[in-house]
Coordinates of C-alpha atoms in Angstrom, one line a residue:
X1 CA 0.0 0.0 0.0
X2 CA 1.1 3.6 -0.6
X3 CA 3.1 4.8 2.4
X4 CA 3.6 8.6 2.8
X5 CA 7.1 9.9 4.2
X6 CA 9.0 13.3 4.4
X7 CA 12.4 13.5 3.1
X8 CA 14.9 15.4 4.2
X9 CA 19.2 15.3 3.6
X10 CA 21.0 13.3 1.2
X11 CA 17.7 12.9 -0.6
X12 CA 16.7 16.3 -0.6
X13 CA 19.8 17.7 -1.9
X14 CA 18.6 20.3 -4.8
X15 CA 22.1 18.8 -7.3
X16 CA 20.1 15.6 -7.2
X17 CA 16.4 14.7 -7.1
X18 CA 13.7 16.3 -5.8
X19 CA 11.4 14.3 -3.7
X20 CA 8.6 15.8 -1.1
X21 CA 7.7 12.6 0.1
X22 CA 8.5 8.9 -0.9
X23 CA 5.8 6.9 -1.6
X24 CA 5.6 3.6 -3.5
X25 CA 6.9 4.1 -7.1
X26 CA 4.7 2.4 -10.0
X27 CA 7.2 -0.6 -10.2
X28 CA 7.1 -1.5 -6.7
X29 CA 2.7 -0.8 -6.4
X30 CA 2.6 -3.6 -9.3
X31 CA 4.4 -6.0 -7.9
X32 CA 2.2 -5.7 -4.7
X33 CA -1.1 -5.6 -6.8
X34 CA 0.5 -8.8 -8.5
X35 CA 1.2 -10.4 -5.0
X36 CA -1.5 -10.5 -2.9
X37 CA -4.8 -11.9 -3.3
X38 CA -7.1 -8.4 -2.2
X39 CA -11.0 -9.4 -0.9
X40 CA -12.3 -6.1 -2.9
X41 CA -10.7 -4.7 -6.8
X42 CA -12.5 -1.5 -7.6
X43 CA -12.1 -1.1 -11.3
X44 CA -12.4 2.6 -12.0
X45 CA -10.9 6.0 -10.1
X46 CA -13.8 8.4 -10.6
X47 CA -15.3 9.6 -7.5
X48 CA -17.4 6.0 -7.1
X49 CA -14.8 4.3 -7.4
X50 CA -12.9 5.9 -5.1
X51 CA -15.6 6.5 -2.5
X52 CA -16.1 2.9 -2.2
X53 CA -12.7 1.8 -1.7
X54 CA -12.1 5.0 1.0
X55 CA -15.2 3.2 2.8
X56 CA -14.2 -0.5 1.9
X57 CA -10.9 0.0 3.5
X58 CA -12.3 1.8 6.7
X59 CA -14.3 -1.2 6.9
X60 CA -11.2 -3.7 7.3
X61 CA -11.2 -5.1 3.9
X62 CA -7.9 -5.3 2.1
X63 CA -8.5 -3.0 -1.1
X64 CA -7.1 -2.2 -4.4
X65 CA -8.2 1.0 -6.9
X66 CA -6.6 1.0 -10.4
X67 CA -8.0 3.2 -13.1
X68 CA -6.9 3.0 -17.1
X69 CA -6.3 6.8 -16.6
X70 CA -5.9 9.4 -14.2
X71 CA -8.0 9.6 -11.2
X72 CA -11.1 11.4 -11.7
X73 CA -9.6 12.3 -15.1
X74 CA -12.4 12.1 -17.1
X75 CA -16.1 12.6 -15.7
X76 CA -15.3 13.1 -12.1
X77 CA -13.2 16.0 -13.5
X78 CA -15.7 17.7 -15.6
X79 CA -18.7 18.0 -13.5
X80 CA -20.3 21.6 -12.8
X81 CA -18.0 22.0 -9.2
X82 CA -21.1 21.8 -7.4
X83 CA -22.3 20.5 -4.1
X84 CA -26.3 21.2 -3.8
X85 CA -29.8 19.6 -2.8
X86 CA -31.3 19.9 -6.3
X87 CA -33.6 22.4 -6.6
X88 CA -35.1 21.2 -9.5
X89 CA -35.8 18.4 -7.7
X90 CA -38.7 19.3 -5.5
X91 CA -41.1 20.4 -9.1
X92 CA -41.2 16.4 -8.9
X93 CA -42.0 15.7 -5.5
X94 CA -38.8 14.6 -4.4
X95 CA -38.7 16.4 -1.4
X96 CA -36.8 13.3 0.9
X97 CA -34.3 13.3 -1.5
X98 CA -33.5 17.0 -1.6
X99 CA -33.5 16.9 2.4
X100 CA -30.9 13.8 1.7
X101 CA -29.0 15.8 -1.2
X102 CA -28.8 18.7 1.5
X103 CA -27.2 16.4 4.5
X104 CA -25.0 15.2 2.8
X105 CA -24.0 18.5 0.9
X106 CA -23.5 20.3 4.9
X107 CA -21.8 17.6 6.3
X108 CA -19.0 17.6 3.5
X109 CA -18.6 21.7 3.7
X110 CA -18.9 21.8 7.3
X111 CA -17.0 18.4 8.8
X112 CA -15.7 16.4 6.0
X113 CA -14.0 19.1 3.2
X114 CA -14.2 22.3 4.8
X115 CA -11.1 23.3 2.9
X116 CA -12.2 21.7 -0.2
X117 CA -15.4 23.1 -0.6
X118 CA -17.7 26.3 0.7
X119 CA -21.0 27.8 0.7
X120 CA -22.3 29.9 -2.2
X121 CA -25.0 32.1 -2.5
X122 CA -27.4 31.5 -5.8
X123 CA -29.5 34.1 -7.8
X124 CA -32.0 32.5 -9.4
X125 CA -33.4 35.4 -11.8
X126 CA -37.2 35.9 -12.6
X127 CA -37.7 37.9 -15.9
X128 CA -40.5 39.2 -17.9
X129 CA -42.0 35.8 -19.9
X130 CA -39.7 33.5 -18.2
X131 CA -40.9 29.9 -17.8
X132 CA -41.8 30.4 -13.7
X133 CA -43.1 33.5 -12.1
X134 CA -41.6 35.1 -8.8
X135 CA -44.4 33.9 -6.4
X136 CA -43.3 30.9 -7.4
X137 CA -39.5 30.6 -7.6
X138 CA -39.5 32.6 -3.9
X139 CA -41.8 29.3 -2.7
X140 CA -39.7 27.1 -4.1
X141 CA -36.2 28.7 -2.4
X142 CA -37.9 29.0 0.7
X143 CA -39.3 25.3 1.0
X144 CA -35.4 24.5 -0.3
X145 CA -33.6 26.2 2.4
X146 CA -36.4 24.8 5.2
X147 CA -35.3 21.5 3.3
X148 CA -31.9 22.5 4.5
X149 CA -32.8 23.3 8.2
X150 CA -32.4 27.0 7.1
X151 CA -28.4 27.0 8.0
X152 CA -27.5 28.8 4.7
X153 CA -30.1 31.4 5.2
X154 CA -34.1 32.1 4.6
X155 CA -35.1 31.5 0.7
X156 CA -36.2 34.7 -0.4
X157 CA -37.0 37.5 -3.0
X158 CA -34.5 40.6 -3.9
X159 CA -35.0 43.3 -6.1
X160 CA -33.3 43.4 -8.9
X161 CA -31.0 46.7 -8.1
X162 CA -29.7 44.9 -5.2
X163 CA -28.9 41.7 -6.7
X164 CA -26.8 44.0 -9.0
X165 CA -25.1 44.8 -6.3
X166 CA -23.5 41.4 -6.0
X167 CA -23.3 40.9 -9.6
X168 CA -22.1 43.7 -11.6
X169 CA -22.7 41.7 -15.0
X170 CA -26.1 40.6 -14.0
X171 CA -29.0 42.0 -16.8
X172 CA -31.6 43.9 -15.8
X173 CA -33.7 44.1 -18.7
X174 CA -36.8 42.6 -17.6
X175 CA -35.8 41.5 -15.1
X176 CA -38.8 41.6 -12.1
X177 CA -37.1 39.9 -9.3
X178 CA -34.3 38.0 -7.9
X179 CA -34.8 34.8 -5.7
X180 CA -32.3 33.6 -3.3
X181 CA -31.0 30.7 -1.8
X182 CA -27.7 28.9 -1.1
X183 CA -25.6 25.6 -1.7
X184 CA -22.5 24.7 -2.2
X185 CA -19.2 25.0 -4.5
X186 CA -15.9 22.8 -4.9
X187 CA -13.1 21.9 -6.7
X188 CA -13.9 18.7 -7.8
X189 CA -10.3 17.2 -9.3
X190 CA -9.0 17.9 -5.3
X191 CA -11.8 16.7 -3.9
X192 CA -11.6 13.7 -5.7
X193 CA -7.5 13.5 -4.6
X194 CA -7.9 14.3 -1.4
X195 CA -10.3 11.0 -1.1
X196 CA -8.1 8.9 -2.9
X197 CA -5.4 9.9 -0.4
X198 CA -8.0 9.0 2.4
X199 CA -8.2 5.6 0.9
X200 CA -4.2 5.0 0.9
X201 CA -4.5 6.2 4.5
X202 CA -6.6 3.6 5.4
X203 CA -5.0 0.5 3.4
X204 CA -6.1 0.7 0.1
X205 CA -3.6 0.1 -2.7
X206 CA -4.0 2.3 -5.7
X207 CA -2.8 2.5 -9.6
X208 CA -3.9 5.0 -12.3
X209 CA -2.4 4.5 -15.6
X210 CA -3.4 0.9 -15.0
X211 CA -6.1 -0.5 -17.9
X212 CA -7.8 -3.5 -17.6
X213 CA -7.1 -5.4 -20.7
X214 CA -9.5 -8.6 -19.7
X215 CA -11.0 -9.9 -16.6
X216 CA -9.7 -13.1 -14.4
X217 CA -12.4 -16.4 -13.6
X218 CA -12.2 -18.6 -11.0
X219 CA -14.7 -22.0 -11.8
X220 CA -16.9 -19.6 -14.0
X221 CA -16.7 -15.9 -11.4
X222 CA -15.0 -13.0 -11.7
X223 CA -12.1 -13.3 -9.7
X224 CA -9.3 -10.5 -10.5
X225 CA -8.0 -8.5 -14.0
X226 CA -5.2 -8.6 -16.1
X227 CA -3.4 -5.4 -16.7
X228 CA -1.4 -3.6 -18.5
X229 CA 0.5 -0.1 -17.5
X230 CA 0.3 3.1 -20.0
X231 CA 3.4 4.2 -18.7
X232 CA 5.7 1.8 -19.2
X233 CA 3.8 -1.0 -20.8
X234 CA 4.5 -3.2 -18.4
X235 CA 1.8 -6.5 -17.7
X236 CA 0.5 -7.7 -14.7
X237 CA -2.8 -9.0 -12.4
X238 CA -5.0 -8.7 -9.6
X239 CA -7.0 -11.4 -8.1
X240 CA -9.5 -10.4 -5.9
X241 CA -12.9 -12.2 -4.3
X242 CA -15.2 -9.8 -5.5
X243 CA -14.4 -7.2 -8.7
X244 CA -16.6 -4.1 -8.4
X245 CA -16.8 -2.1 -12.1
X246 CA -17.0 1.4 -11.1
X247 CA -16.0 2.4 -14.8
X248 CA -18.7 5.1 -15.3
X249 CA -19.5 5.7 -19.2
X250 CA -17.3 2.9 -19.7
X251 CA -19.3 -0.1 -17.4
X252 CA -20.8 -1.7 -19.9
X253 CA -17.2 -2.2 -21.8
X254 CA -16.4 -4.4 -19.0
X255 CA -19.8 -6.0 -18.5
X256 CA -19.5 -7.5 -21.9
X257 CA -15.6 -8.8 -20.4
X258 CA -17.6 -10.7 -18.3
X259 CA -21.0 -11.3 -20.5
X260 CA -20.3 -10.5 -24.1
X261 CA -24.2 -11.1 -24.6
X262 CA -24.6 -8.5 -21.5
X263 CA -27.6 -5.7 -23.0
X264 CA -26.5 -2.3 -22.3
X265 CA -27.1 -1.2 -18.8
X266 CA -26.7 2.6 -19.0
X267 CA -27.0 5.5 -21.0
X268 CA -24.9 8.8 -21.7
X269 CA -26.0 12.3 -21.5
X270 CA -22.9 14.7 -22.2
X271 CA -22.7 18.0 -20.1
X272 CA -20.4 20.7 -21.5
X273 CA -18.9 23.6 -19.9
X274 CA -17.2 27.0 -20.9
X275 CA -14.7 28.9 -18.5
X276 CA -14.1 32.6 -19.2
X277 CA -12.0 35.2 -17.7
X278 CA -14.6 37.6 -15.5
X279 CA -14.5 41.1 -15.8
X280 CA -15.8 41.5 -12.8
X281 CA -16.0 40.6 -9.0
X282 CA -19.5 38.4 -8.4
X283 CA -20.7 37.8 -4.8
X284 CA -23.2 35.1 -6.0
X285 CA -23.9 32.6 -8.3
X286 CA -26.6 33.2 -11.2
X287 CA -29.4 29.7 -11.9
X288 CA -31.1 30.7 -14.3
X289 CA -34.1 28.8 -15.3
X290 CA -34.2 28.1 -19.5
X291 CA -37.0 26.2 -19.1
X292 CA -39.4 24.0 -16.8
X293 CA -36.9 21.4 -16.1
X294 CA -33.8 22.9 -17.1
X295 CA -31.4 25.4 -15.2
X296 CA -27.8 26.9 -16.5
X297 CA -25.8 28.0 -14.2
X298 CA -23.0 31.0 -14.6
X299 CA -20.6 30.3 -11.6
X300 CA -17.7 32.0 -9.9
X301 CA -14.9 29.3 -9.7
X302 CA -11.7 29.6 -9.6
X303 CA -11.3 33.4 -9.9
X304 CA -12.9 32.4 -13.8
X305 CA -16.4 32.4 -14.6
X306 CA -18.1 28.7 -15.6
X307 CA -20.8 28.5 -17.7
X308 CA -22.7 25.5 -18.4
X309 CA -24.2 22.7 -18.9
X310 CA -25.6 21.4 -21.5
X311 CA -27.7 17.7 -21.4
X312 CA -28.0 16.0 -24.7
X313 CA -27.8 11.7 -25.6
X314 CA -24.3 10.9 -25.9
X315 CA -23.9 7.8 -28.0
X316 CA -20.1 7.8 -29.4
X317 CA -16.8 6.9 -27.8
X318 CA -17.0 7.7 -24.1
X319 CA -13.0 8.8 -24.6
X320 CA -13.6 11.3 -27.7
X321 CA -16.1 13.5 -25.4
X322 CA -15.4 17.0 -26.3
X323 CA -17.5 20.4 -26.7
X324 CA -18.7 21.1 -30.2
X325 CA -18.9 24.6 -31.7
X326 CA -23.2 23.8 -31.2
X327 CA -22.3 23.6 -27.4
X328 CA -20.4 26.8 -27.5
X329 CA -23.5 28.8 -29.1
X330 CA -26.0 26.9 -26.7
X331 CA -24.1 27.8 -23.7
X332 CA -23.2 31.5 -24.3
X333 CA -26.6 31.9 -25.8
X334 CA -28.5 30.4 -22.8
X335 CA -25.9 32.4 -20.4
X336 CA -27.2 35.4 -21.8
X337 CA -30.4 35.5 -20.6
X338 CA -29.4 36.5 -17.4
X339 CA -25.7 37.6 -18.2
X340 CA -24.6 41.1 -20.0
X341 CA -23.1 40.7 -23.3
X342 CA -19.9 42.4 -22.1
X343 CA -19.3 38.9 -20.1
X344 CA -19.8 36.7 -22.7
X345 CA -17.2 37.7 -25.5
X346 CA -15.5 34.6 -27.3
X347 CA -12.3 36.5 -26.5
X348 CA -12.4 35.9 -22.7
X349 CA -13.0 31.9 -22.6
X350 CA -10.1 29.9 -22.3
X351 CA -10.9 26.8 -21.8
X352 CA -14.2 24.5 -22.3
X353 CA -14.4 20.8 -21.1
X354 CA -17.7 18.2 -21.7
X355 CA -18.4 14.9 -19.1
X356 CA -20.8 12.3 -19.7
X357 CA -23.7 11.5 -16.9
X358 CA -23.9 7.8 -16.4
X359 CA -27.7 7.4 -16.3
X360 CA -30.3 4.1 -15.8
X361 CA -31.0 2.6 -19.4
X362 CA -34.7 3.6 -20.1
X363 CA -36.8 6.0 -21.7
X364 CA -37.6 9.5 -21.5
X365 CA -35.3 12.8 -21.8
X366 CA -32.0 13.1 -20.0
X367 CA -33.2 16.2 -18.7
X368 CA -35.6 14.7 -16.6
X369 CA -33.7 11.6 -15.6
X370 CA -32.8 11.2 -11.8
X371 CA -29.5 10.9 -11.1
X372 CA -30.0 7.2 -9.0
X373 CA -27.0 5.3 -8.4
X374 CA -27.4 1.9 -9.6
X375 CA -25.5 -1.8 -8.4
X376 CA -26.1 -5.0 -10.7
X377 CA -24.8 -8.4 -10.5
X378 CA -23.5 -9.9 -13.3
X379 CA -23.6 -13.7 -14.5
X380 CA -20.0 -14.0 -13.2
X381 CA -20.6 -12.7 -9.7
X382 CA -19.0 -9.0 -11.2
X383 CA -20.7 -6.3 -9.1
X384 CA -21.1 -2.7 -11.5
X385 CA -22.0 0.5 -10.0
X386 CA -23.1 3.8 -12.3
X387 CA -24.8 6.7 -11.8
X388 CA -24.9 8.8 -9.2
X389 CA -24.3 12.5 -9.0
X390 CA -21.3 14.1 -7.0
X391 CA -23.1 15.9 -4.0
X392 CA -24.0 12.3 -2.5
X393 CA -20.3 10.5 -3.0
X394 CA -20.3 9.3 0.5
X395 CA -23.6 7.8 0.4
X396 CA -23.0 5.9 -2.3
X397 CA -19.9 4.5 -0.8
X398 CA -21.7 3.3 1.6
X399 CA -24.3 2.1 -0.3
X400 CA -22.3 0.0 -2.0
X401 CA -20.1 -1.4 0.6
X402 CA -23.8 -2.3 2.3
X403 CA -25.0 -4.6 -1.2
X404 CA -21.4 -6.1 -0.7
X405 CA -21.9 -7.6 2.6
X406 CA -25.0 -9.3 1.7
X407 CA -23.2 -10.8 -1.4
X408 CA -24.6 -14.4 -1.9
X409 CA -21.3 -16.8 -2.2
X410 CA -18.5 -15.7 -0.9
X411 CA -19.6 -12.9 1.0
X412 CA -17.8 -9.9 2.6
X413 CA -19.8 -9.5 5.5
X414 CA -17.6 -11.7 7.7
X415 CA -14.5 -9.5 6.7
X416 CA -16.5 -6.1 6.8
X417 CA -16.9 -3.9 9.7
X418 CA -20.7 -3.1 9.6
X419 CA -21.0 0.5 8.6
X420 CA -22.9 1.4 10.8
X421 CA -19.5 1.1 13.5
X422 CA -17.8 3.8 11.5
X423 CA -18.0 7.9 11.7
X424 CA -20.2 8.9 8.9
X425 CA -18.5 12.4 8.9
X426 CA -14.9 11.2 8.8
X427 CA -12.8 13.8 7.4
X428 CA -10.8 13.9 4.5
X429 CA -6.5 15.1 4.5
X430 CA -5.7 18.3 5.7
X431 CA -9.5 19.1 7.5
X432 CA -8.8 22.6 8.5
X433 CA -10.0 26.1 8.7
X434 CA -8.5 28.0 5.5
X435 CA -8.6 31.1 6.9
X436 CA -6.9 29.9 9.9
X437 CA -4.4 28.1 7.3
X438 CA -4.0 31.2 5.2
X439 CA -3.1 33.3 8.5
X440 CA -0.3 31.1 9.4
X441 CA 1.2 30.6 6.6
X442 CA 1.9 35.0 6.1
X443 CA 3.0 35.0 9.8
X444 CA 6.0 35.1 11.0
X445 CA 5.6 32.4 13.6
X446 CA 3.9 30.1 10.9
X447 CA 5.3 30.8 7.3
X448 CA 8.1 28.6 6.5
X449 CA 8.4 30.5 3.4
X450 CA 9.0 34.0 3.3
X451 CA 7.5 36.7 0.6
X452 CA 4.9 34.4 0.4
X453 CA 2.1 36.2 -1.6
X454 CA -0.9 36.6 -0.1
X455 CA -2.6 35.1 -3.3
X456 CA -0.7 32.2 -3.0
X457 CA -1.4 31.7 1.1
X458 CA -5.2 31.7 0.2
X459 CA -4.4 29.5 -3.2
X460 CA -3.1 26.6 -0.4
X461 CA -5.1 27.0 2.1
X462 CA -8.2 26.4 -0.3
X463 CA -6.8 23.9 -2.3
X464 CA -4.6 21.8 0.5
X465 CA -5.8 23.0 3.8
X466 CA -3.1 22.2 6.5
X467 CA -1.0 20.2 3.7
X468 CA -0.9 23.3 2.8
X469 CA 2.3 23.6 5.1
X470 CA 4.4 20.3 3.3
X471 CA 4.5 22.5 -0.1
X472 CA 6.0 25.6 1.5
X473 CA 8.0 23.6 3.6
X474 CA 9.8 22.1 0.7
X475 CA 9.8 25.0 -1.3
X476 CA 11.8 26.9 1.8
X477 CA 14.3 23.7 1.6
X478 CA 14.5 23.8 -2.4
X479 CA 14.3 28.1 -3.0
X480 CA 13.8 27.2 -6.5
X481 CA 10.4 25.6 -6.0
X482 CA 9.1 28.9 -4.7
X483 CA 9.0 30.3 -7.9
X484 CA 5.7 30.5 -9.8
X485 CA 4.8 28.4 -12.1
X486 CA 3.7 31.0 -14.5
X487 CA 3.8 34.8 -13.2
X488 CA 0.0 35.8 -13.4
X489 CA -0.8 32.9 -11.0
X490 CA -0.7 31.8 -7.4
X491 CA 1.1 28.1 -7.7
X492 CA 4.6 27.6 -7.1
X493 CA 6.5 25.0 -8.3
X494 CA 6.5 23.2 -5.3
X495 CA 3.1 22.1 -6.0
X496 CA 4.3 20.5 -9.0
X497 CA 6.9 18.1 -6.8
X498 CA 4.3 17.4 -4.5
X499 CA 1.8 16.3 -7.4
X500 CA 4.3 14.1 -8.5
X501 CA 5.1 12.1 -5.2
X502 CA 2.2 12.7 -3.0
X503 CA -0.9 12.9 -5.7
X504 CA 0.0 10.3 -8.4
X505 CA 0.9 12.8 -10.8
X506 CA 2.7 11.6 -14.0
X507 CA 1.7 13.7 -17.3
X508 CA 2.1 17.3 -17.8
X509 CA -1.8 17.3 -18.0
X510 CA -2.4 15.5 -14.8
X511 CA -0.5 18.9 -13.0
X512 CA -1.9 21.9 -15.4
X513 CA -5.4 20.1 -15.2
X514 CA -6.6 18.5 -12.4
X515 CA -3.9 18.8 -9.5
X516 CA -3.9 22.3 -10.3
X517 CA -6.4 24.8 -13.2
X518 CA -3.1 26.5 -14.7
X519 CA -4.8 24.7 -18.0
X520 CA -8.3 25.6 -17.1
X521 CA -7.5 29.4 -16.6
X522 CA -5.8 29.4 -20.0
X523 CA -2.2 30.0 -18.6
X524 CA -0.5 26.6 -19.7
X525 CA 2.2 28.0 -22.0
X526 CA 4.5 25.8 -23.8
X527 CA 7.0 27.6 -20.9
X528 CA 4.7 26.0 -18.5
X529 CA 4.5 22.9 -19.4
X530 CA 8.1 22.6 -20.2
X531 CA 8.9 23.8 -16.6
X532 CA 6.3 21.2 -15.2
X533 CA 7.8 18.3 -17.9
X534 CA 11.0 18.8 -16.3
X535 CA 10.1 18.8 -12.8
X536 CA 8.1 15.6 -13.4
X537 CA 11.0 13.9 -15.0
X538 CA 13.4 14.8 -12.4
X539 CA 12.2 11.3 -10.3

């Protein structure tokens, strides 16, 4: 399993490498995936995946994680960075599940991910011939923040001069009121990190970069996977008891590994997303309803404005996903119902990403499909998870690791601690107060590093939380790692050593893109990503 240690002399000499932390190099994780017979081998490392084996390994069970990619490198990645009770939810009735969406959403902003995650307000805009009227939408916040036991505020209605107020590039022709209400934002790559590195904490052994090239059988069950590594191509196996295909789009691919007669399980709806520089401050979020069922949301994030989503059938390659010039004009068109045109100039975006909800096979539009998480069994005892939605990743963890200890055969129960035993609000690495994080690290008693921007101090306290203190540590012991990566942002290149031997870091990509948004904010230069190339290379 992954073992986390601090490095300090001979190793830490800046002539020779430059390591933060040793951890278990790819060579020497094979050969322990290849060596030991695990009782649980999650296939997949979005945020399912990884939920499950974070609460599989809390549970006692020995656990292994690979993924033919990065983790959370494709869906998990490219979701709208929210955490939220689903407003749109309660037009169907679904009031328990909004109060669920809700609990869950607190509990990982308040005790789980405080420094991953944090509150936002929402402006949820009424105009002149919109598709709901104001006596309705203020109803509708104020039954949602009840739904929330009221700890993010009172729904209510604002004039539209004061909700201006908040957001300069908010338009006001039309516009009759303003209703408000709150939820929840985060950064969904970190979150995603920070959970795999719970799981490693608590015994799981993990691989990205690791693709499943067929599937191991034991007297007619699933008992393991062959694999092969993307970085080196280097082959190798798991055997496991029980296989768990948490492959998202991809979960039918490996259902039909086990069951090439297996009928398709799932369907696709692609989600698409535009980030643009902001030209100015917003204090709030804008929802803004398009029509009865569907919202698109213009979103602070990142010091960048995010625009999105869109919800069409996706029925190509899950791996070509990308935005099309039609999912450009649908989203700045739909933005600019609520959004001035000043905001929305093709000039300012610099980057655009599409995901692909995994949704039950069925009929009906994608628009009005719940996001239900569902487990099936397979013929060869393979257990498949999909769908899902991010706000409830710890409740379907559990959820899963609960069908698993009633397996039939051999079952898990015996092995498991019952879930019930463990803390439902355990908290992911580095649980701590950013501001309080932030502080320290300008201080004089607490800042290892000194000139430390004040950009930067709030960059990793909100991305890190008290790790926060490991990368300036090792940038104080290694000057040149307190440089920044490129000038008009906060990271430093100590980040960029960390990613590599504490986050599973090995492309260029995996940096600029997911343990950092240096790509997302438009500001990977070929000077970046040389600089980032050559810290990742110098092992």
């Amino acid at each position: 399993m992954t073992t986390l240690q601090h490095v300090s002399g001979p190793e830490a000499n800046p002539t020779g490498p430059i390591r933060f932390e040793k951890r278990m190099g790819r060579a020497e994780a094979r050969e322990q995936l290849e060596n030991a017979t695990f009782d649980l081998l999650v296939i997949g490392g979005g945020i399912l995946g990884i939920s499950t084996a974070w609460h599989a390994a809390q549970s006692g069970l020995r656990v292994a994680l690979v993924d033919a990619g990065d983790f959370a490198g494709a869906t998990s990645s490219a979701s709208s960075k929210l955490l939220h009770g689903g407003l749109r939810y309660l037009q169907t009735g679904a009031v328990k599940l909004v109060a669920e969406n809700h609990f869950e959403r607190r509990a990982v902003t308040r005790q789980v991910a405080p420094h991953l995650s944090r509150p936002l307000k929402f402006y949820l805009p009424v105009y002149k011939g919109g598709p709901h009227g104001a006596a309705k939408l203020g109803a509708g916040v104020f039954a949602y923040s009840a739904l929330s036991g009221f700890g993010d505020g009172i729904g209510h209605l604002l004039s539209p001069a004061k909700a201006r107020e908040a957001v300069p590039e908010l338009r006001v022709k039309d516009l009759k009121a303003v209703a408000v209400y709150g939820d929840s934002q985060m950064n969904d790559a970190r979150m995603a990190l920070m959970t795999t590195r719970a799981a490693v904490e608590a015994g799981a052994a993990v691989l990205n970069y690791a693709e499943v090239t067929g599937l191991r059988f034991t007297d007619g069950r699933v008992s393991g996977a062959d694999l092969r590594d993307k970085v080196d191509g280097t082959e190798f196996g798991v055997n496991a008891h029980v296989v768990l295909n948490a492959t998202g789009p991809w979960v039918d691919h490996l259902r039909r590994m086990e069951n090439p007669a297996a009928d398709p399980s799932i369907r696709l709806s692609k989600g698409a997303h535009l980030v643009l520089k902001r030209t100015a401050d917003w204090g709030a979020a804008l929802a803004t309803p398009v029509d009865k069922y569907r919202i698109t949301f213009a979103l602070p994030w990142e010091d960048m404005l995010l625009l999105g989503t869109t919800d069409e059938v996706y029925e190509g390659d899950p791996g070509q996903v990308s935005p099309t010039k039609a999912d450009f004009k649908q989203i700045l068109d739909e933005a600019s119902l609520s959004v001035r045109s000043e905001q929305l100039q093709p000039e300012l975006i610099t980057y655009a990403f599409a995901g692909l909800r995994v949704l039950p096979g069925g009929p009906g539009a994608t628009s009005k499909a719940k996001r239900e998480t569902v487990v099936t069994e397979g013929r060869g005892g393979m257990l498949s998870v999909a769908g899902g939605k991010w706000t409830t990743f710890r409740h379907i963890g559990r959820t899963v690791m609960k069908k698993l200890a009633a397996l039939p055969g051999y079952s898990l129960g015996a092995e498991m601690e019952p879930m019930a035993n463990l803390p439902h609000r355990l908290p992911l690495p580095g649980i701590a107060n950013p501001h309080a994080v932030a502080h320290r690290l300008l201080s004089d008693g607490g800042a290892p590093l000194p000139n430390l921007g004040e950009d930067t101090a709030k960059h990793l306290a909100t991305h890190y939380g008290s790790l926060a203190f490991d990368i300036t540590r090792l940038a104080g012991e290694h000057p040149e790692l307190a440089e920044r990566v490129h000038p008009d942002a906060p990271e430093i290149m100590a980040q960029v050593v960390y990613a590599r031997d504490a986050e599973w870091a090995e492309t260029a990509d995996d940096v600029l893109r997911r343990r950092t948004t240096l790509m997302i904010r438009g500001l990977d230069t070929p000077e970046v990503r040389a600089k980032v190339q050559g810290l990742l290379d110098r092992k």
